[in-house]
Coordinates of C-alpha atoms and ligand atoms in Angstrom, one line a residue:
X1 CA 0.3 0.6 -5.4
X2 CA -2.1 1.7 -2.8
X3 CA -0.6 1.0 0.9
X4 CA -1.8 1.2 3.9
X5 CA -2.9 4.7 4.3
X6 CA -4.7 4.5 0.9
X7 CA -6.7 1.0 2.0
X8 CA -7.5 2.3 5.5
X9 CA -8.9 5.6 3.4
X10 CA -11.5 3.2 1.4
X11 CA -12.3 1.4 4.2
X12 CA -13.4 4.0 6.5
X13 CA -15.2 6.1 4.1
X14 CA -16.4 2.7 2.5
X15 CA -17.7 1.6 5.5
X16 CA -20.4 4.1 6.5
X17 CA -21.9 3.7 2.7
X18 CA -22.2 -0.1 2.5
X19 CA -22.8 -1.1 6.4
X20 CA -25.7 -2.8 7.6
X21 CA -27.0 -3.0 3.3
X22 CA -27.2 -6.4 1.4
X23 CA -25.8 -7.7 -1.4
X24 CA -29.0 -8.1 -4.2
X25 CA -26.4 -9.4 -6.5
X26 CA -22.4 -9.6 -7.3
X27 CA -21.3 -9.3 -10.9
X28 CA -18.1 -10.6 -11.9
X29 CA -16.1 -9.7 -15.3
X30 CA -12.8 -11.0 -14.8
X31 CA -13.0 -14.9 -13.3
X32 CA -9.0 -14.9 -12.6
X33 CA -8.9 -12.5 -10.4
X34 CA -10.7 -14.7 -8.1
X35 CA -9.1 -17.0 -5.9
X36 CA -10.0 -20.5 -5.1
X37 CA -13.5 -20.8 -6.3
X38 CA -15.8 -20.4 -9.6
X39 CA -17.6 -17.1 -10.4
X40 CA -20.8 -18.9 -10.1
X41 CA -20.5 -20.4 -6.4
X42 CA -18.6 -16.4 -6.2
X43 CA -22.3 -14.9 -7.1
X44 CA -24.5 -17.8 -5.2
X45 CA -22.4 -16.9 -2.3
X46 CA -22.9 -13.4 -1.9
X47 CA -26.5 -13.1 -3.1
X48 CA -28.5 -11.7 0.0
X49 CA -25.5 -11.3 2.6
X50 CA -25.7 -8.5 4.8
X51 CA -22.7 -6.1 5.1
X52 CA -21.7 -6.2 8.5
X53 CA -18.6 -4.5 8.5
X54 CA -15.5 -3.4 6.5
X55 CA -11.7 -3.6 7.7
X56 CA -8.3 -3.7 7.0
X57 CA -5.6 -6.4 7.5
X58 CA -2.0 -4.9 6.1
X59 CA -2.9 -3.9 2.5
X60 CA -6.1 -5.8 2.3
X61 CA -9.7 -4.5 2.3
X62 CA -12.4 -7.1 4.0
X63 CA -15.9 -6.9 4.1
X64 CA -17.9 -9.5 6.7
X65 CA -20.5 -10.5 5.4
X66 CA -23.2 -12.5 7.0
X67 CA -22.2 -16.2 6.4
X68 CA -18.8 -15.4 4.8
X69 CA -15.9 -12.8 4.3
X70 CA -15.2 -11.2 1.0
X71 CA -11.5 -9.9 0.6
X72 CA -10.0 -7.7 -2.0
X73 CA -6.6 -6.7 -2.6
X74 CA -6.6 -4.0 -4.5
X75 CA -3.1 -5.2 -6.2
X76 CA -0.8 -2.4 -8.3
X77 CA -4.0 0.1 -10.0
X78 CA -6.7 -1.5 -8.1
X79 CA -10.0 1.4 -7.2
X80 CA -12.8 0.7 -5.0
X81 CA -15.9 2.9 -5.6
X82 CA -19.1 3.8 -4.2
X83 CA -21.9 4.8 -6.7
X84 CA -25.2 5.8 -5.1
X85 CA -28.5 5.3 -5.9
X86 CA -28.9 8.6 -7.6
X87 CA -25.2 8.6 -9.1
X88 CA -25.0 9.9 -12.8
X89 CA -22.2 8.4 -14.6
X90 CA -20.1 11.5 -16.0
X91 CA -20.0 11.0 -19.6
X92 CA -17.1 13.3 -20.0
X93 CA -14.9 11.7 -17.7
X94 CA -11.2 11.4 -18.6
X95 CA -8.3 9.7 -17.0
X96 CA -5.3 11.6 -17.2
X97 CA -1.9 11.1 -15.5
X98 CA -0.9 14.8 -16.3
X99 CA -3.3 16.3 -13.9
X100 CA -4.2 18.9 -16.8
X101 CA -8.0 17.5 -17.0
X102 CA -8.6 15.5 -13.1
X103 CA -11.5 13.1 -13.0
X104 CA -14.4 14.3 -11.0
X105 CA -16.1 11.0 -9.4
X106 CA -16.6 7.3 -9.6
X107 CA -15.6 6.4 -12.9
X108 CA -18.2 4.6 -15.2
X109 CA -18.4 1.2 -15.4
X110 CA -15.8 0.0 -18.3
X111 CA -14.0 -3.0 -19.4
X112 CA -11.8 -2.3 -16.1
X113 CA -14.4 -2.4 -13.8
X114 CA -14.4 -6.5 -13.2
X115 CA -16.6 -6.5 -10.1
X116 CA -19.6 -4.7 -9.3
X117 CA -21.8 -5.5 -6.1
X118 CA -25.2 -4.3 -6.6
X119 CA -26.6 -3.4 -3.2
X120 CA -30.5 -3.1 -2.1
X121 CA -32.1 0.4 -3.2
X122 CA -29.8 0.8 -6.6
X123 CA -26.3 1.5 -5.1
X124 CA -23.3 -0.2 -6.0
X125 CA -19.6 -1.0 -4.7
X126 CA -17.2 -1.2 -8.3
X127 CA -14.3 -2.7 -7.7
X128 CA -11.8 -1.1 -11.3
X129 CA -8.4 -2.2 -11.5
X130 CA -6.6 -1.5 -14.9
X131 CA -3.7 -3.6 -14.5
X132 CA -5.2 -6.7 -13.2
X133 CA -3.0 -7.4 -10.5
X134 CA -6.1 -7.2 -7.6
X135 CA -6.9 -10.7 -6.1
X136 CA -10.5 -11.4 -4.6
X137 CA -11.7 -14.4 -2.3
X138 CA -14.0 -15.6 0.1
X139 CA -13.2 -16.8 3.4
X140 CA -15.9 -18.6 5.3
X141 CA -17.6 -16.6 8.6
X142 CA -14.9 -14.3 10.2
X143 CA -12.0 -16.9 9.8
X144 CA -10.2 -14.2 7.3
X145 CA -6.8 -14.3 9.6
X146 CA -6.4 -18.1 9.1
X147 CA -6.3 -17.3 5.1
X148 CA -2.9 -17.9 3.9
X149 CA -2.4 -14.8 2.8
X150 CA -3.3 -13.1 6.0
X151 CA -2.1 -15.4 8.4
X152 CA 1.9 -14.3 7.5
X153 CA 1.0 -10.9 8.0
X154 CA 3.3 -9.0 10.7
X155 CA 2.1 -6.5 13.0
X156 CA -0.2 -3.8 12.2
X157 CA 2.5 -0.6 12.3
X158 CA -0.4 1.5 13.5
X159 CA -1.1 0.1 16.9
X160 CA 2.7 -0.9 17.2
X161 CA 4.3 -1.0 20.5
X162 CA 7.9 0.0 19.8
X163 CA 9.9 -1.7 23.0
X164 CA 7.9 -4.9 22.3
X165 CA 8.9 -5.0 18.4
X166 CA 12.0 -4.0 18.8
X167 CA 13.1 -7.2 21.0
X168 CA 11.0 -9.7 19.1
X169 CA 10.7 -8.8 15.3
X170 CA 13.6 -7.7 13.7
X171 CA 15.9 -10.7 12.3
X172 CA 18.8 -11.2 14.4
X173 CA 22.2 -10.5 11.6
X174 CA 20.3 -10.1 8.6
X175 CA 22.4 -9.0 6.1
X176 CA 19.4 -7.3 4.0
X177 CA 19.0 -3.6 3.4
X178 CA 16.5 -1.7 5.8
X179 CA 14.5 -0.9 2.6
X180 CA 13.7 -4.7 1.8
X181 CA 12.7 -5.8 4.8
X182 CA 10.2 -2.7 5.4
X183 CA 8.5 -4.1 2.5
X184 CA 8.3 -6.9 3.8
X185 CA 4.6 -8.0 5.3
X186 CA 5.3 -10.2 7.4
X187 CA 7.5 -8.0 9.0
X188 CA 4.9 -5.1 9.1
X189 CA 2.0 -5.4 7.2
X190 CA 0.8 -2.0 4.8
X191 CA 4.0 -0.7 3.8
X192 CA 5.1 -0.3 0.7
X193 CA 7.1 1.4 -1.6
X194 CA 6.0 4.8 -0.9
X195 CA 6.0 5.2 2.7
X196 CA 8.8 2.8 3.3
X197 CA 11.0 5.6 1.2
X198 CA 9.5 8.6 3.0
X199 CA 9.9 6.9 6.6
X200 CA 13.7 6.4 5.5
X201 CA 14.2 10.0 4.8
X202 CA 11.8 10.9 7.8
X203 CA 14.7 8.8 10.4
X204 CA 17.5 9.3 8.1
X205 CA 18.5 6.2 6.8
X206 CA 20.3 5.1 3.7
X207 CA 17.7 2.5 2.5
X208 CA 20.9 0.3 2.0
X209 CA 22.0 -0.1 5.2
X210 CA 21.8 -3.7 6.7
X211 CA 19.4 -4.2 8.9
X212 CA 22.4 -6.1 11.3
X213 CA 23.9 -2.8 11.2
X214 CA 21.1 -1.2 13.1
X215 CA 21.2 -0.2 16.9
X216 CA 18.4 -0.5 18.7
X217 CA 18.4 3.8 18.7
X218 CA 18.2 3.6 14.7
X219 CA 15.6 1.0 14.6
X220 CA 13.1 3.1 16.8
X221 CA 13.6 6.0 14.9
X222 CA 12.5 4.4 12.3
X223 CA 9.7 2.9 14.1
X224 CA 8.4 6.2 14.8
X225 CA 8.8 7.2 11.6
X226 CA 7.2 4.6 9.8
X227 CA 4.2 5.5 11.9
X228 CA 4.5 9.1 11.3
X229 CA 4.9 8.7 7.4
X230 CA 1.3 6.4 7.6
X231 CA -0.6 9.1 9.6
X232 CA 0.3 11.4 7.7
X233 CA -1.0 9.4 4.4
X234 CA -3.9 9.1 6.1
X235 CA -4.6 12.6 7.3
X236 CA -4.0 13.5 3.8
X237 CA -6.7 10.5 2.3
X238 CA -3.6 8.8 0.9
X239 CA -1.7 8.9 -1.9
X240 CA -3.0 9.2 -5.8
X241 CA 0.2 9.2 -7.4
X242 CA -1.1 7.5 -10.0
X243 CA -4.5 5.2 -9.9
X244 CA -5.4 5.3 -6.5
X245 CA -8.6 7.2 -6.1
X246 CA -10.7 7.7 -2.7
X247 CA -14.5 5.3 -2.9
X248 CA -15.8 8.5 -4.2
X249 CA -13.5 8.8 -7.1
X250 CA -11.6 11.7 -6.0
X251 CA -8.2 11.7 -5.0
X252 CA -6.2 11.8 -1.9
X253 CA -3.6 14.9 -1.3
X254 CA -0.5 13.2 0.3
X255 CA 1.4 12.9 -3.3
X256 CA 1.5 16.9 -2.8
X257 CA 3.3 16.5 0.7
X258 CA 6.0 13.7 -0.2
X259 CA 9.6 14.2 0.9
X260 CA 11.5 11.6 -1.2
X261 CA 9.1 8.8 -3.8
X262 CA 8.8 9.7 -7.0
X263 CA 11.6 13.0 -6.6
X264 CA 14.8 11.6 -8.0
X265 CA 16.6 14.1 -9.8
X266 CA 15.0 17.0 -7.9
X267 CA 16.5 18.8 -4.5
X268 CA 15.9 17.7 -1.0
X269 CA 13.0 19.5 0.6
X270 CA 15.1 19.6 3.6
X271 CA 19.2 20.5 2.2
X272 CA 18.5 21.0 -0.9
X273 CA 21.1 18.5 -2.2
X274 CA 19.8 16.6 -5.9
X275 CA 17.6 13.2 -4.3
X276 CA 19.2 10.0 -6.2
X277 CA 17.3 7.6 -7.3
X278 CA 18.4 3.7 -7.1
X279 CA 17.0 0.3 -7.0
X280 CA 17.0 -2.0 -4.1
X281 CA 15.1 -5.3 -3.4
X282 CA 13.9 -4.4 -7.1
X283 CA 12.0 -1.5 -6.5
X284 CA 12.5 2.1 -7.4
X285 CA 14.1 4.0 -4.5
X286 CA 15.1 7.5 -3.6
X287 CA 17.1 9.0 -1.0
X288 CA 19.1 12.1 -0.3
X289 CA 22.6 11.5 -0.2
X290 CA 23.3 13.6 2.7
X291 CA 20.3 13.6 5.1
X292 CA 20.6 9.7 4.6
X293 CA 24.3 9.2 4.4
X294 CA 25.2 6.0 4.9
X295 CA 26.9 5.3 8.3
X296 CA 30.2 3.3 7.7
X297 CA 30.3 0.7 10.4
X298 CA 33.3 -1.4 11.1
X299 CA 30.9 -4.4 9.6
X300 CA 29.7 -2.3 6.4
X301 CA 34.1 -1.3 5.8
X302 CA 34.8 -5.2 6.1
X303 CA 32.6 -6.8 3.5
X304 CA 33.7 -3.8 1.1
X305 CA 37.4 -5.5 1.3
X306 CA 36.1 -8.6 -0.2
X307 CA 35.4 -7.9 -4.0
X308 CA 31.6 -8.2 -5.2
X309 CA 30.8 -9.0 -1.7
X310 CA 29.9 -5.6 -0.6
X311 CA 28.3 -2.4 -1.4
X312 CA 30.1 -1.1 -3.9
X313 CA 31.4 2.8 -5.0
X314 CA 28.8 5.3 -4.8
X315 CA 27.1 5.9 -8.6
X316 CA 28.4 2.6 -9.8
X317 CA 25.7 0.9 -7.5
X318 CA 24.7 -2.6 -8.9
X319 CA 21.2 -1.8 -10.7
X320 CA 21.4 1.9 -9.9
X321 CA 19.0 3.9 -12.6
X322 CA 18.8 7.2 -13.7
X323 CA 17.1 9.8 -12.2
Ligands
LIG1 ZN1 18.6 16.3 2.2

């Protein structure tokens, strides 16, 4: 699923494309994965708004338009594309996961392409999402943060400021693991799966530990590395591990440069020891057992007495998955 770095990625190399152009006409394909309104009022709406600008809000991409604001979550597969003027769709394109034959830019429009936004002068913003999963909406003038799905958003872990967090945001004896509740968005909004992994590794945290069993020491760590782990994304155009692709269809580098997602089974960059792979708060998660050895705190020892209460013996972990 693209995170943060991958969203921020589209939207500032969307941004110079489409900013300051108008919206000749928006086609939707797919009516359900629009929110709240039908795809009729959804075209009448954006017919002849100006672009104004694009931003993002946790994991979701806006675009202010004139009169209204369009916002797309881009969901588990989602792709958003610039095709100029000019662009030639490349007949021979192929999507492949094996990386043997690697797509070489915006991929044509197909029966996953379910919303294209013709702009003035022939260009067009394609918004492809294979599995569905993407959401789109409107949200009258620049009210976007009063939306619902916005308004629980937590902080923006870019522009945190650590001391401040750390005595207001985390939950006070919260008996869930670190790793649920950094994917969590109203905690902090853009993390995900990905870079919630890597910025556990990155501070050296089992992703089981209880957040109540955090000092303030571990938590800032963390802090740090969570914003770390982002920049990095970033710096690297994000993360195509498997349909994310940058707006002009190529992918970002970062999957090359991860520490821990997606390596279970293979040795720790860092020791060397075999990373396992586990699920916790549903998701696929991997660690290395000994740069993120769990500390054993007097807490952690006490619920292990009562049976089923606590974490239980190492490889016999409740929903624990091969590598
Ligand atoms: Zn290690």
């Amino acid at each position: 699923m693209p995170e943060l770095p991958e969203v921020e990625t589209i939207v500032r190399m969307l941004g110079p494309h489409v900013e300051g152009k108008r919206i000749e006409s928006a086609d939707l394909r797919l009516g359900r994965m629009l929110l709240g309104m039908t795809t009729v009022n959804f075209a009448s709406a954006l017919k002849g708004q100006a672009i104004d600008r694009v931003l993002r809000r946790g994991k979701y991409i806006i675009l202010e338009l004139g009169g209204c604001s369009l916002v797309i979550h881009l969901g588990m597969t989602g792709q958003l594309t610039f095709s100029p003027a000019d662009y030639v769709e490349n007949a021979g394109f192929i999507r492949t996961v094996t990386g043997l034959e690697k797509p070489k830019g915006v991929h044509p429009v197909d029966k996953h392409t379910h919303l294209i936004l013709n702009l003035a002068g022939g260009e067009r913003v394609l918004f492809r999402d294979p599995r569905t999963f993407g959401k789109i909406f409107l949200v009258p003038g620049r009210d976007w943060p009063l939306h619902p799905r916005l308004s629980i958003l937590g902080e923006e872990p870019l522009t945190l400021r650590i001391p401040a967090f750390l005595k207001r945001s985390f939950p006070t004896g919260s008996a869930r693991p670190i790793k649920a509740l950094l994917l969590d968005q109203s905690f902090l909004a853009g993390v995900g799966n990905i870079y919630a992994d890597e910025a556990l590794f990155r501070s050296g945290i089992h992703p089981m530990t209880l957040v109540r069993d955090l000092g303030d020491e571990a938590r800032s760590r963390l802090l740090e590395a969570v914003k770390d782990v982002l920049r990095k994304g970033i710096r690297n155009s994000g993360t195509s591990f498997s349909d994310y692709r940058k707006p002009d269809g190529t992918e970002g580098s970062n999957q090359e440069r991860l520490k821990v997602y997606g390596r279970g089974g293979e040795p720790c960059r860092a020791c060397g020891t075999t990373l396992e792979k586990s699920l916790v708060a549903q998701r696929g998660t991997v660690h290395c057992p000994k740069c993120q050895a769990r500390a054993r705190t007097r807490t952690a020892k006490q619920a292990e007495r009562i049976p089923g209460a606590g974490p239980r013996k190492s490889g016999k972990r409740a929903g624990a998955v091969p590598a």
